[in-house]
Coordinates of C-alpha atoms in Angstrom, one line a residue:
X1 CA 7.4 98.5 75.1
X2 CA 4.9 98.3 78.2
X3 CA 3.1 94.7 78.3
X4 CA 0.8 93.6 81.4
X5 CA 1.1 89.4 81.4
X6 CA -0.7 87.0 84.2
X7 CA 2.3 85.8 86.5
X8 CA 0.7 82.5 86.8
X9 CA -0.4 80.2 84.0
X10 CA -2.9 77.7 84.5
X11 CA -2.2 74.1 84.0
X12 CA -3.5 70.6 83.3
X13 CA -7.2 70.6 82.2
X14 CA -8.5 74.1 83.0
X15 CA -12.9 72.8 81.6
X16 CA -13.9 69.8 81.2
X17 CA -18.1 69.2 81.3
X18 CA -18.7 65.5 80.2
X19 CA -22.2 66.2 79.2
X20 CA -20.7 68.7 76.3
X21 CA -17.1 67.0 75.6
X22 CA -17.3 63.4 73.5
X23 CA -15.2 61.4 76.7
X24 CA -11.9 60.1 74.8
X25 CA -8.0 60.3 74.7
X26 CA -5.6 63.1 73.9
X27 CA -2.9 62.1 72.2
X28 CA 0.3 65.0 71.8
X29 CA 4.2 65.0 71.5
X30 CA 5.7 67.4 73.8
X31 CA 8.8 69.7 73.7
X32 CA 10.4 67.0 76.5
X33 CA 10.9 65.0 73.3
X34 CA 8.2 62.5 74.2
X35 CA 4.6 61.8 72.6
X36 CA 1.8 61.4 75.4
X37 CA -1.8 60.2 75.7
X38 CA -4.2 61.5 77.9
X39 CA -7.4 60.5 79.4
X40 CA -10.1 64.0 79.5
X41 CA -9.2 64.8 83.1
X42 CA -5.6 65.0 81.9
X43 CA -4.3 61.9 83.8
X44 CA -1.4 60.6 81.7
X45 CA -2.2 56.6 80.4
X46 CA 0.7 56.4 78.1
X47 CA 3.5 57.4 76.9
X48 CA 6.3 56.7 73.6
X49 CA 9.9 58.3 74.5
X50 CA 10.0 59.4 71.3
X51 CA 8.2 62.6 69.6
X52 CA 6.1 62.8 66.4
X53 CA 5.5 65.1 64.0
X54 CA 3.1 64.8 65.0
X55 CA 2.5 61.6 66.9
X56 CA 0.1 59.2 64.8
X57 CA -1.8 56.8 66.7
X58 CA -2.3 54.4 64.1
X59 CA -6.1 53.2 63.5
X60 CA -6.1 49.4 63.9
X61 CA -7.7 48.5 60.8
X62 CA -4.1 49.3 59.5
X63 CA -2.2 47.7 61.6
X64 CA -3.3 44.0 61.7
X65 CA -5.5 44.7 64.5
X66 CA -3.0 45.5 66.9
X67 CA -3.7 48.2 69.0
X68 CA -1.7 51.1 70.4
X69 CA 0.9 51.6 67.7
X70 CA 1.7 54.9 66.7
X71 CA 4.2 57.0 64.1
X72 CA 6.9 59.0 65.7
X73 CA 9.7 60.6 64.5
X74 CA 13.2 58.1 65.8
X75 CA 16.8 59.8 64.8
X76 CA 17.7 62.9 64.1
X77 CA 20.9 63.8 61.7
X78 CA 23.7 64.8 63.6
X79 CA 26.9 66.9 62.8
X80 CA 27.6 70.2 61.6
X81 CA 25.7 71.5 58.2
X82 CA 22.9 68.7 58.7
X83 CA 20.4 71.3 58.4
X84 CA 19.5 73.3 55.5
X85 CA 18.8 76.8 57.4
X86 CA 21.4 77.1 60.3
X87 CA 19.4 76.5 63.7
X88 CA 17.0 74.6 62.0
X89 CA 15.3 72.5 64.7
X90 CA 15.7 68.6 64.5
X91 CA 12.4 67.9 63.9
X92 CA 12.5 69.0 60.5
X93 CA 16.3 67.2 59.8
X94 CA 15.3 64.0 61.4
X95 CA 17.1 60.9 59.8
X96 CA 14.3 58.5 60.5
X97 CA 10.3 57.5 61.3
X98 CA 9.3 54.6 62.8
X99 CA 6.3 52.8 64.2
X100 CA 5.9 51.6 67.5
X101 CA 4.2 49.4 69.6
X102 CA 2.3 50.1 73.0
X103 CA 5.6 48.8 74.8
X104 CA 7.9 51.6 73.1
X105 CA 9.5 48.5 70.4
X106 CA 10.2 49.4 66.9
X107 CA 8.1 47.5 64.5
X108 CA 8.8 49.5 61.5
X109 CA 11.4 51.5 60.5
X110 CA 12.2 54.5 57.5
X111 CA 14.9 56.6 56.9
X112 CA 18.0 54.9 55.1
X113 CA 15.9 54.1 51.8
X114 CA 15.2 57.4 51.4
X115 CA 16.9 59.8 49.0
X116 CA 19.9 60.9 50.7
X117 CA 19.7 58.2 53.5
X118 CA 17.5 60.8 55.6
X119 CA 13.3 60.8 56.1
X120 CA 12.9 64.5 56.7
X121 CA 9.8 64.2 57.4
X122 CA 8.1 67.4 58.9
X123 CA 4.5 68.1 59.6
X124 CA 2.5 64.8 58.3
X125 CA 2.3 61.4 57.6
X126 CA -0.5 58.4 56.8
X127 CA -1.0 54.5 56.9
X128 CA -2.9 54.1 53.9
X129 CA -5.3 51.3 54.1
X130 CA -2.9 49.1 51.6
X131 CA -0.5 49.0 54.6
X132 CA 1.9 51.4 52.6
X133 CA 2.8 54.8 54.4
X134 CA 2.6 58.6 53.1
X135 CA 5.2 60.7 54.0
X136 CA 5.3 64.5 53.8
X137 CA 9.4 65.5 53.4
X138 CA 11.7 68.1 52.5
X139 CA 13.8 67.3 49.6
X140 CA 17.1 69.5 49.6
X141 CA 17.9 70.5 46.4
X142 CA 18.2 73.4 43.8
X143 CA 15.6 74.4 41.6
X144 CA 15.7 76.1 38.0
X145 CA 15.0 79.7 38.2
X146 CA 15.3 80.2 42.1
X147 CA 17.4 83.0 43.4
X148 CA 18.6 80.8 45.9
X149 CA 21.5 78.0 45.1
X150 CA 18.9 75.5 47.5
X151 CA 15.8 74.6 48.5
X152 CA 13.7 72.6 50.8
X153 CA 11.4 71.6 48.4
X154 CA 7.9 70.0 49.7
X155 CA 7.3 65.8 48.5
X156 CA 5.4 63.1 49.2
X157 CA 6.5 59.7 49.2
X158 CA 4.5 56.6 49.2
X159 CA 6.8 54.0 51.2
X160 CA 5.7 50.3 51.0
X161 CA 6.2 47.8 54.1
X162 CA 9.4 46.7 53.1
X163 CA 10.7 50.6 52.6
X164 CA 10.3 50.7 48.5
X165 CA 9.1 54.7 47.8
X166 CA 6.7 53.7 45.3
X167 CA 4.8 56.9 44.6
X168 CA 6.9 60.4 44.6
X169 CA 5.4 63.8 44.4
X170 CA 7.1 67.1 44.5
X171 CA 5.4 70.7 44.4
X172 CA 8.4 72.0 42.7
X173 CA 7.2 70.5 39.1
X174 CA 4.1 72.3 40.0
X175 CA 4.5 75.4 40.4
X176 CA 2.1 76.5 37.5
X177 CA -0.4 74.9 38.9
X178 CA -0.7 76.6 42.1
X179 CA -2.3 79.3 40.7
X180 CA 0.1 82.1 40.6
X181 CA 0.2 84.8 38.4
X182 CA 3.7 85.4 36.6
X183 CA 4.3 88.4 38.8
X184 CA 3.2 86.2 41.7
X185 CA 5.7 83.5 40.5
X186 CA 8.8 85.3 40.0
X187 CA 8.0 86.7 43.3
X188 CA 8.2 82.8 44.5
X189 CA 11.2 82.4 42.5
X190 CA 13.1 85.2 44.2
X191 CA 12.0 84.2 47.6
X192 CA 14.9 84.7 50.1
X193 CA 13.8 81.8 52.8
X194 CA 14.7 78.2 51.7
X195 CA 11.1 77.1 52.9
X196 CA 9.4 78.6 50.2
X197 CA 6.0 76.9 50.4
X198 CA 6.2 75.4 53.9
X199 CA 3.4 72.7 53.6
X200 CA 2.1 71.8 57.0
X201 CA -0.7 69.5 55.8
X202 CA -1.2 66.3 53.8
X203 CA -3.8 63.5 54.0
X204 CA -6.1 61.5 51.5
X205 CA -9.8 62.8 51.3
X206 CA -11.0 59.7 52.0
X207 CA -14.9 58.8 51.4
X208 CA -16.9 61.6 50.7
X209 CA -20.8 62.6 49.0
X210 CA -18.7 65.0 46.6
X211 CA -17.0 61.6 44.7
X212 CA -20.2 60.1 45.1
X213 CA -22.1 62.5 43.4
X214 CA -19.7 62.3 40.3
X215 CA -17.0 64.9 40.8
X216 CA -13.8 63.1 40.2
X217 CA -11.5 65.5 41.6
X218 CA -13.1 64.4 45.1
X219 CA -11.4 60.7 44.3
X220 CA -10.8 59.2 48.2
X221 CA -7.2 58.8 46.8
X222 CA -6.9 62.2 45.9
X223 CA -4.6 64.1 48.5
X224 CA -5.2 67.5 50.2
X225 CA -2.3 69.4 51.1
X226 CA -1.6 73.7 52.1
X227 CA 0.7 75.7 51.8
X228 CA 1.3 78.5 55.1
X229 CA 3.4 80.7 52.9
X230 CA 2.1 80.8 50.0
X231 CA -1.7 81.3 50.8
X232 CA -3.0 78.0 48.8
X233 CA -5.1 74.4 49.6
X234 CA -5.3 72.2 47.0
X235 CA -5.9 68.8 46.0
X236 CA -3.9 66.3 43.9
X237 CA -4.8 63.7 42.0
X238 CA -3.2 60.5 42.9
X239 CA -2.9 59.2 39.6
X240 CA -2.0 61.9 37.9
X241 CA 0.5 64.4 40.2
X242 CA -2.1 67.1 38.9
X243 CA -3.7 70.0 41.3
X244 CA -7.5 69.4 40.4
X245 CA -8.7 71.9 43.2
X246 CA -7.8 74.7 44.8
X247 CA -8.2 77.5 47.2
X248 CA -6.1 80.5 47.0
X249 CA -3.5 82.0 46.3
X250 CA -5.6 84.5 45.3
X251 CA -9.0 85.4 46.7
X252 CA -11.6 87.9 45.7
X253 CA -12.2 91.4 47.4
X254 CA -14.9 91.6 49.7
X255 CA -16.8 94.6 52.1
X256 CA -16.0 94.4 55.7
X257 CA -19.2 96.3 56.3
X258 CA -21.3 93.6 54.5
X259 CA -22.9 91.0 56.8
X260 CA -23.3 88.6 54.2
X261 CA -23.6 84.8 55.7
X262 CA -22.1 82.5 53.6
X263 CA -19.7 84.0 51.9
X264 CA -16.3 83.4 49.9
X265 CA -13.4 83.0 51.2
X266 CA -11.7 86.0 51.5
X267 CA -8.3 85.2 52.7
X268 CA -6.6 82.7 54.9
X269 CA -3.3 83.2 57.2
X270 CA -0.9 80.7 58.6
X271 CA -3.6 78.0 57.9
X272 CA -2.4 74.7 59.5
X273 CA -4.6 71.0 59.2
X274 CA -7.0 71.5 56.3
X275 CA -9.2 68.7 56.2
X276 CA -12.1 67.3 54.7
X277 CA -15.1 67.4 56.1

């Protein structure tokens, strides 16, 4: 295989036109392990020794007023067999979250009171405006009618101040309502990769004209999560554990050589970070 690749790769801010670009901070974890904030020109003004998955900078409406506090993920589990697919990197085996203040000091702390004394959270977390925290988590564990002995299966914990879960969702006791078809399902069911869903997404809709116009499924409590592998978005009511809403799996056929402008959704891939808007 021939490939032609640059030999240099630019670095640091490559465009930045302040008359175009709203002038705020970046905030990122890093592969050195590390969660960073940035100022537009790139000049580092902060940084946690710690990385998040990804790093939260907590709004200060939920945190008392104090600024600067952000979610990050704090141990991993060590030893052999911690993780549920060998090689498995730590981020998605970590034993605990925390918060932290501006100075890098643990102010809050996750992980033992979880089921099996490990967080595992992977891909997203929220402070809810009640002070509690949601967190998105792997729950290792079989399930009826898999191929496979073990799972990660996808959940959602609510997790008060004190570290009480006090709300638990998990997608496997809702598989029917993803909107597979049976083939589709047994096709899930025989899936030979422990991550069989893989959400990478999960945050409360929050205010919107669509619950103010009357449509309950749009409840600000209702939560919106995807799924990369399995082609689906939906929404699930808080109250109920329910999917009210969705998008995908399945989407209908469309002409390429139509230039129709809007029109439906004809697939997604590899969708990361849906959101409300």
């Amino acid at each position: 295989v021939l490939r032609a690749e640059p030999r240099i790769y630019p670095t640091g801010v490559t465009r930045y036109d302040p008359a175009r670009a709203y002038n705020t901070y970046i905030i990122f974890s890093a592969p050195d392990q590390r969660t960073h904030l940035i100022d537009m020109n790139g000049n580092e003004v902060h940084v946690w020794n710690y990385f998040g998955f990804p790093g939260e900078l907590l709004d200060p409406a939920v945190t008392g007023g104090k600024k600067g506090h952000v979610l990050v993920q704090y141990e991993s589990i060590q030893g052999k067999g911690t993780a549920a697919t060998p090689g498995q990197p730590s981020i998605f085996r970590n034993q605990s979250i925390a918060e932290l203040d501006w100075e890098g000091n643990v102010v809050w702390k996750w992980g033992d009171q979880a089921p099996g004394g490990a967080a595992r959270q992977h891909h997203d977390w929220e402070r809810l405006p009640n002070g509690n925290t949601l967190v998105l988590a792997n729950s290792i564990h079989p399930i009826p009618g898999f191929k496979l002995p073990s799972l990660l299966d996808d959940v959602i914990y609510e997790v008060d101040p004190s570290g009480n879960i006090v709300w638990t969702w998990k997608a496997s006791d809702h598989l029917r309502e993803f909107g597979f078809t049976p083939e589709e399902l047994q096709l899930v069911k025989n899936a030979t990769g422990q991550d069989y869903l893989h959400v990478n997404n999960m945050t409360t809709l929050g205010p919107n004209p669509w619950f103010d116009k009357g449509d309950r499924r749009f409840n600000p409590d209702n939560i919106l999560i995807d799924s990369r592998n399995a082609n689906f978005i939906v929404i699930i009511d808080k109250k109920t554990g329910k999917i009210v809403w969705n998008l995908g799996p399945n989407y209908p056929k469309i002409s390429l050589l139509k230039d129709e402008i809007p029109r439906p959704v004809d697939q997604i891939s590899g969708q990361h970070d849906a959101h409300l808007i």
